[in-house]
Amino acid sequence: MRSHYCGHLNKSLVGQNVELCGWVNRRRDLGGLIFIDMRDREGLVQVVVDPDMAEVFEVANQLRSEFCIRLTGEVRARPESQINRDMVTGEVEILATQLEIINRSDVLPLDFNQKNTEEQRLKYRYLDLRRPEMSDRIKLRARASSFVRRFLDGQGFLDIETPVLTKATPEGARDYLVPSRVHKGKFYALPQSPQLFKQLLMMSGFDRYYQIVKCFRDEDLRADRQPEFTQIDIETSFMSADEVRAVTEKMIREMWQELLDVNLGEFPVMAYSEAMRRFGSDKPDLRNPLELVDVADLVKDVEFKVFSGPANDPKGRVAVIRVPGGASLTRKQIDGYGEYVSIYGAKGLAWMKVNDRAAGMEGIQSPVAKFLSESVIEAILERTQAQSGDIILFGADKTGVVSEALGALRLKLGTDLALTDESVWAPLWVVDFPMFEEDDEGQLHAMHHPFTSPLGVTPDELKANPAGVNSNAYDMVLNGYEVGGGSVRIHDSAMQTTVFDILGIKEDEQRQKFGFLLDALKYGTPPHAGLAFGLDRLVMLLCGTENIRDVIAFPKTTAAACLMTEAPSEANPAALEELAIAVRAKTENS
């Protein structure tokens, strides 16, 4: 039906007849002539309808926005004075010789010339995707997927599919369960990742595997999470952590070079402990110059218990952020930041303005200065390298609370005060994560997943000091987003059993949930390692948006619902009966 895409027309085609299919983006009737901006997935072109062509002109008079049309016409060069430099096709126009309305359109529930709510856009997603901005994002996603396949194929990786209906395994989030009609009362789980299957593929001798795969996690959502998401899953045998990082870093560098013409350069490597100490986050945004500075040793002997309490607590932390020029912040703004950190469990936000560094205590303005000696204040100013006009913001609490609260405040200040340099890219590897993290009840949990190998210890050494061991894991961070994470896997059955024991997974539960893996580890398992990228998040960064729903064709809301199809929906009672499932009516207490 078509010979060319609208957006591909240029001066090399002048004088030729072309056939186009697409939508009316805009129609302008200038009395003697009708101009149509015609659109398809590749862009816009201007079409001219001359009244001398009566039949074509009559059809053009009927056109409205989003009518689906087909036309034949001659490519003409626009006069120099009429060239549209803002359009790729702005040097040419089409003189219509035939025009057909394929399908008419009702008045749109979206206004393409105004900002629609996200709820409107998701409900009428098939219309939202017609917008050039959205079309460009989906096309860039396709190019990213194509690049990944070409790159990994060229590196000798095999694209191998793994099951979608599988067995529930503890990987950090709730599973989506699928009832079995054949095995009544039993359920499949949708995979949170292909973790165990890709390890089994390594045991099967497929030493370089990849897959662009759907994963499913029933967890609380936010702008960069979805209940179903797409993962670039990579696993290798006989490769070290450094080698895995090298090949995947090369993939991302070449992707950015090809798709954005951006050179990311060599990725720096930072230990988890340093990232948490300096930035309060294991995915620091290095475009932001603000850093956390520890001052617990300076305030451990002060009478002000808000500071000295955490400073003398082995699980406590006292840290500050120096904000250059921050002394100009109003009391209302500072109180607003205090409310912001309370979201992360902080009980308040102490502050100290440095109005005049040379004036000593006279140049300090702070509600907590009266609780601190001049020598302590001077030591804090010296350590933070504070200058006149700066403000120092304090966090004092449990280590996790301080790190999370000040880490989030650092990002907000970077945005609010335009300190974050959004013109650059800041990649980073974070390594040497703790093997386990402790919850409020003192229970240990795997920081990544229970198949991650500990770094440089035997099973007995791990058992003796699990909280003091790091894992052989690594995350790739870009502009403050974790875009990929992986690890060297456990390939020894004794070590895997030890990890399960530390996590409190009893022997019978180990056999029930992971018996096939434990058995496989007995038969010449090779050392193996891998990494998984979030494709949605990578494309989100490539597109310059902050919401992965913008780069997914048909996403869910933060309530894990599809406004367009109204999923999830109630099941047919006959289907539930066949599955031997009964749905309880919701009561006030349930």
Coordinates of N, CA and C in Angstrom, one line a residue, residues 219-352:
E219 N 5.8 -6.7 43.9 CA 6.4 -5.8 44.9 C 5.9 -4.4 44.8
D220 N 6.1 -3.6 45.8 CA 5.7 -2.2 45.8 C 6.4 -1.5 44.6
L221 N 5.6 -0.7 43.9 CA 6.1 -0.1 42.7 C 6.5 1.3 42.9
R222 N 7.3 1.8 41.9 CA 7.6 3.3 41.8 C 7.9 3.6 40.4
A223 N 8.4 4.8 40.1 CA 8.5 5.2 38.7 C 9.4 4.3 37.9
D224 N 10.5 3.7 38.5 CA 11.4 2.9 37.7 C 11.2 1.4 38.0
R225 N 10.0 1.0 38.4 CA 9.7 -0.4 38.6 C 8.4 -0.8 38.0
Q226 N 8.2 -2.0 37.6 CA 7.0 -2.6 37.0 C 6.8 -4.0 37.5
P227 N 5.6 -4.5 37.7 CA 5.4 -5.9 38.1 C 6.0 -6.9 37.1
E228 N 5.9 -6.5 35.8 CA 6.6 -7.4 34.8 C 7.6 -6.5 34.1
F229 N 8.8 -6.9 34.0 CA 9.8 -6.1 33.4 C 10.7 -7.0 32.5
T230 N 11.6 -6.3 31.7 CA 12.4 -7.0 30.8 C 13.8 -7.0 31.2
Q231 N 14.5 -8.1 31.2 CA 15.8 -8.3 31.7 C 16.7 -8.8 30.6
I232 N 17.9 -8.2 30.5 CA 19.0 -8.7 29.6 C 19.8 -9.6 30.5
D233 N 19.6 -10.9 30.4 CA 20.1 -11.9 31.3 C 21.4 -12.5 30.7
I234 N 22.5 -12.5 31.4 CA 23.8 -13.0 30.9 C 24.4 -13.9 31.9
E235 N 24.9 -15.0 31.4 CA 25.7 -16.0 32.3 C 26.8 -16.6 31.5
T236 N 27.9 -16.8 32.3 CA 29.1 -17.3 31.7 C 29.8 -18.4 32.6
S237 N 30.5 -19.3 32.0 CA 31.4 -20.2 32.7 C 32.8 -19.9 32.4
F238 N 33.7 -20.2 33.4 CA 35.1 -20.0 33.3 C 35.5 -18.6 33.0
M239 N 34.7 -17.7 33.6 CA 35.1 -16.2 33.5 C 35.1 -15.7 34.9
S240 N 36.0 -14.8 35.2 CA 36.1 -14.2 36.5 C 35.2 -13.0 36.6
A241 N 35.0 -12.5 37.8 CA 34.2 -11.3 37.9 C 34.7 -10.1 37.1
D242 N 36.0 -9.9 37.1 CA 36.6 -8.9 36.3 C 36.3 -9.1 34.8
E243 N 36.4 -10.3 34.3 CA 36.1 -10.6 32.9 C 34.6 -10.3 32.5
V244 N 33.7 -10.7 33.4 CA 32.3 -10.4 33.2 C 32.1 -8.9 33.1
R245 N 32.7 -8.2 34.1 CA 32.5 -6.8 34.1 C 33.1 -6.1 32.8
A246 N 34.2 -6.7 32.3 CA 34.8 -6.1 31.1 C 33.9 -6.2 29.9
V247 N 33.4 -7.4 29.7 CA 32.6 -7.6 28.5 C 31.2 -6.9 28.6
T248 N 30.6 -6.8 29.7 CA 29.3 -6.1 29.9 C 29.5 -4.6 29.8
E249 N 30.7 -4.1 30.4 CA 31.0 -2.7 30.3 C 31.2 -2.3 28.8
K250 N 31.9 -3.1 28.1 CA 32.1 -2.9 26.7 C 30.8 -2.8 25.9
M251 N 29.8 -3.7 26.3 CA 28.5 -3.7 25.6 C 27.8 -2.4 25.9
I252 N 27.8 -1.9 27.1 CA 27.1 -0.6 27.4 C 27.8 0.6 26.8
R253 N 29.1 0.6 26.8 CA 29.9 1.7 26.2 C 29.6 1.8 24.7
E254 N 29.6 0.6 24.0 CA 29.3 0.6 22.6 C 27.9 0.9 22.3
M255 N 26.9 0.5 23.2 CA 25.5 0.8 23.0 C 25.3 2.3 23.0
W256 N 25.9 3.0 24.0 CA 25.8 4.5 24.1 C 26.4 5.2 23.0
Q257 N 27.6 4.6 22.5 CA 28.2 5.2 21.4 C 27.4 5.1 20.1
E258 N 26.8 3.9 19.9 CA 26.0 3.7 18.7 C 24.7 4.4 18.7
L259 N 24.0 4.4 19.8 CA 22.7 5.0 19.9 C 22.6 6.5 20.2
L260 N 23.6 7.0 20.9 CA 23.6 8.4 21.3 C 24.8 9.1 20.9
D261 N 25.8 8.4 20.3 CA 27.1 9.1 20.0 C 27.7 9.7 21.2
V262 N 27.7 8.9 22.3 CA 28.2 9.4 23.6 C 29.3 8.4 24.0
N263 N 30.5 8.9 24.4 CA 31.6 8.1 24.8 C 31.5 8.1 26.4
L264 N 31.2 7.0 27.0 CA 31.1 6.9 28.4 C 32.4 6.8 29.1
G265 N 33.5 6.4 28.3 CA 34.8 6.2 28.9 C 34.9 5.0 29.8
E266 N 36.0 4.8 30.4 CA 36.2 3.7 31.4 C 35.4 3.9 32.6
F267 N 34.8 2.8 33.1 CA 34.0 2.9 34.3 C 34.8 2.8 35.6
P268 N 34.7 3.8 36.5 CA 35.5 3.7 37.8 C 34.8 2.6 38.6
V269 N 35.6 2.0 39.5 CA 35.2 1.0 40.4 C 35.2 1.5 41.9
M270 N 34.2 1.2 42.6 CA 34.1 1.7 44.0 C 33.6 0.6 44.9
A271 N 34.2 0.5 46.1 CA 33.7 -0.5 47.0 C 32.3 0.0 47.6
Y272 N 31.5 -1.0 48.0 CA 30.2 -0.7 48.6 C 30.4 0.2 49.8
S273 N 31.3 -0.1 50.6 CA 31.6 0.6 51.9 C 31.9 2.1 51.6
E274 N 32.7 2.3 50.6 CA 33.0 3.7 50.2 C 31.8 4.4 49.7
A275 N 31.0 3.8 48.9 CA 29.8 4.4 48.3 C 28.8 4.8 49.4
M276 N 28.6 3.9 50.4 CA 27.7 4.2 51.5 C 28.3 5.3 52.4
R277 N 29.6 5.3 52.6 CA 30.2 6.3 53.5 C 30.1 7.7 52.8
R278 N 30.4 7.8 51.5 CA 30.5 9.1 50.9 C 29.2 9.6 50.4
F279 N 28.3 8.7 50.0 CA 27.1 9.1 49.3 C 25.8 8.5 49.9
G280 N 25.9 7.7 50.9 CA 24.7 7.1 51.6 C 23.9 6.2 50.7
S281 N 24.5 5.7 49.6 CA 23.7 4.9 48.7 C 24.7 4.0 48.0
D282 N 24.1 2.8 47.6 CA 25.0 1.8 46.8 C 24.8 2.0 45.3
K283 N 24.1 3.1 45.0 CA 24.0 3.5 43.6 C 24.1 5.0 43.4
P284 N 25.3 5.5 43.8 CA 25.5 7.0 43.9 C 25.4 7.7 42.5
D285 N 24.8 8.8 42.5 CA 24.8 9.7 41.3 C 26.1 10.6 41.4
L286 N 27.1 10.2 40.6 CA 28.4 11.0 40.7 C 28.3 12.3 40.0
R287 N 27.2 12.6 39.3 CA 27.1 14.0 38.7 C 26.8 15.0 39.8
N288 N 26.5 14.6 41.0 CA 26.2 15.4 42.1 C 27.4 15.6 43.0
P289 N 27.9 16.8 43.2 CA 29.2 16.9 43.9 C 29.1 16.8 45.5
L290 N 27.9 16.8 46.0 CA 27.7 16.7 47.5 C 28.1 15.3 48.0
E291 N 28.8 15.3 49.2 CA 29.1 14.1 49.8 C 28.8 14.1 51.3
L292 N 28.6 12.9 51.9 CA 28.4 12.8 53.3 C 29.8 12.8 54.0
V293 N 29.9 13.4 55.1 CA 31.2 13.4 55.9 C 30.9 13.0 57.3
D294 N 31.6 11.9 57.8 CA 31.4 11.4 59.1 C 32.0 12.3 60.2
V295 N 31.3 12.6 61.2 CA 31.8 13.4 62.3 C 31.5 12.8 63.7
A296 N 31.2 11.5 63.7 CA 30.9 10.9 65.0 C 32.0 11.0 66.0
D297 N 33.3 10.9 65.6 CA 34.4 11.0 66.5 C 34.5 12.4 67.1
L298 N 34.0 13.4 66.4 CA 34.1 14.8 66.8 C 33.0 15.1 67.9
V299 N 31.9 14.4 67.9 CA 30.8 14.7 68.8 C 30.5 13.7 69.8
K300 N 31.3 12.7 69.9 CA 31.0 11.5 70.8 C 31.0 12.0 72.3
D301 N 31.7 13.1 72.6 CA 31.8 13.5 74.0 C 31.0 14.7 74.3
V302 N 30.2 15.2 73.4 CA 29.4 16.4 73.7 C 28.2 16.0 74.5
E303 N 27.6 16.9 75.3 CA 26.5 16.6 76.1 C 25.2 16.5 75.4
F304 N 25.2 16.9 74.1 CA 24.0 16.8 73.3 C 23.7 15.4 72.8
K305 N 22.8 14.7 73.5 CA 22.6 13.3 73.3 C 22.1 12.9 71.9
V306 N 21.5 13.9 71.2 CA 21.0 13.6 69.9 C 22.2 13.2 69.0
F307 N 23.4 13.8 69.3 CA 24.6 13.5 68.6 C 25.5 12.5 69.3
S308 N 25.7 12.6 70.5 CA 26.6 11.7 71.2 C 26.0 10.3 71.4
G309 N 24.7 10.2 71.4 CA 24.1 8.9 71.5 C 24.5 8.0 70.3
P310 N 24.1 8.4 69.1 CA 24.5 7.6 67.9 C 26.0 7.5 67.7
A311 N 26.7 8.6 68.2 CA 28.2 8.6 68.0 C 28.9 7.5 68.8
N312 N 28.3 7.1 69.9 CA 28.8 6.1 70.8 C 28.2 4.7 70.6
D313 N 27.2 4.6 69.7 CA 26.5 3.4 69.4 C 27.2 2.7 68.2
P314 N 27.7 1.4 68.4 CA 28.4 0.7 67.3 C 27.5 0.6 66.0
K315 N 26.2 0.7 66.2 CA 25.3 0.7 65.0 C 24.8 2.0 64.6
G316 N 25.4 3.1 65.2 CA 24.9 4.4 64.9 C 25.9 5.1 64.0
R317 N 25.4 6.3 63.5 CA 26.2 7.1 62.6 C 25.8 8.6 62.8
V318 N 26.8 9.4 62.8 CA 26.6 10.9 62.7 C 27.4 11.4 61.5
A319 N 26.7 12.0 60.6 CA 27.3 12.5 59.4 C 26.7 13.8 59.0
V320 N 27.4 14.5 58.1 CA 26.9 15.8 57.7 C 27.0 16.0 56.2
I321 N 26.3 16.9 55.6 CA 26.5 17.3 54.2 C 26.7 18.8 54.2
R322 N 27.8 19.2 53.6 CA 28.1 20.6 53.4 C 27.5 21.1 52.1
V323 N 26.7 22.1 52.1 CA 26.0 22.5 50.9 C 26.6 23.9 50.5
P324 N 27.4 24.0 49.5 CA 28.0 25.3 49.1 C 26.9 26.3 48.8
G325 N 27.0 27.5 49.4 CA 26.0 28.5 49.1 C 24.7 28.3 49.8
G326 N 24.6 27.3 50.6 CA 23.3 26.9 51.3 C 22.9 27.8 52.4
A327 N 23.7 28.7 52.8 CA 23.3 29.6 53.9 C 22.2 30.5 53.4
S328 N 21.9 30.6 52.1 CA 20.8 31.4 51.6 C 19.5 30.7 51.8
L329 N 19.5 29.5 52.2 CA 18.2 28.7 52.4 C 17.4 29.4 53.5
T330 N 16.1 29.5 53.3 CA 15.2 30.1 54.3 C 14.9 29.0 55.4
R331 N 14.4 29.5 56.5 CA 14.0 28.6 57.5 C 12.9 27.6 57.0
K332 N 12.0 28.2 56.2 CA 10.9 27.4 55.7 C 11.5 26.3 54.8
Q333 N 12.5 26.6 54.0 CA 13.1 25.6 53.1 C 13.8 24.5 53.9
I334 N 14.5 24.9 55.0 CA 15.2 24.0 55.8 C 14.2 23.0 56.5
D335 N 13.1 23.6 57.0 CA 12.1 22.8 57.6 C 11.5 21.8 56.6
G336 N 11.3 22.3 55.4 CA 10.8 21.4 54.3 C 11.8 20.2 54.1
Y337 N 13.1 20.4 54.2 CA 14.0 19.3 54.0 C 14.0 18.4 55.3
G338 N 13.7 19.0 56.4 CA 13.5 18.2 57.6 C 12.3 17.2 57.5
E339 N 11.2 17.7 56.9 CA 10.1 16.9 56.7 C 10.4 15.8 55.7
Y340 N 11.2 16.2 54.7 CA 11.6 15.2 53.6 C 12.4 14.0 54.2
V341 N 13.4 14.3 55.0 CA 14.2 13.2 55.6 C 13.4 12.3 56.6
S342 N 12.3 12.9 57.1 CA 11.5 12.1 58.0 C 10.8 10.9 57.3
I343 N 10.7 11.0 56.0 CA 10.1 9.9 55.1 C 11.0 8.7 55.3
Y344 N 12.3 8.9 55.5 CA 13.3 7.8 55.6 C 13.6 7.5 57.0
G345 N 12.8 7.9 58.0 CA 13.0 7.5 59.4 C 13.8 8.5 60.2
A346 N 14.3 9.6 59.7 CA 15.1 10.5 60.4 C 14.1 11.3 61.3
K347 N 14.6 11.6 62.5 CA 13.7 12.3 63.5 C 13.8 13.8 63.4
G348 N 14.7 14.3 62.6 CA 14.9 15.7 62.4 C 16.1 16.0 61.6
L349 N 16.3 17.3 61.3 CA 17.5 17.7 60.5 C 18.1 18.9 61.2
A350 N 19.2 18.7 61.9 CA 19.9 19.8 62.5 C 20.7 20.5 61.4
W351 N 21.0 21.8 61.6 CA 21.7 22.6 60.6 C 22.6 23.6 61.2
M352 N 23.5 24.1 60.4 CA 24.5 25.1 60.9 C 24.9 25.9 59.7

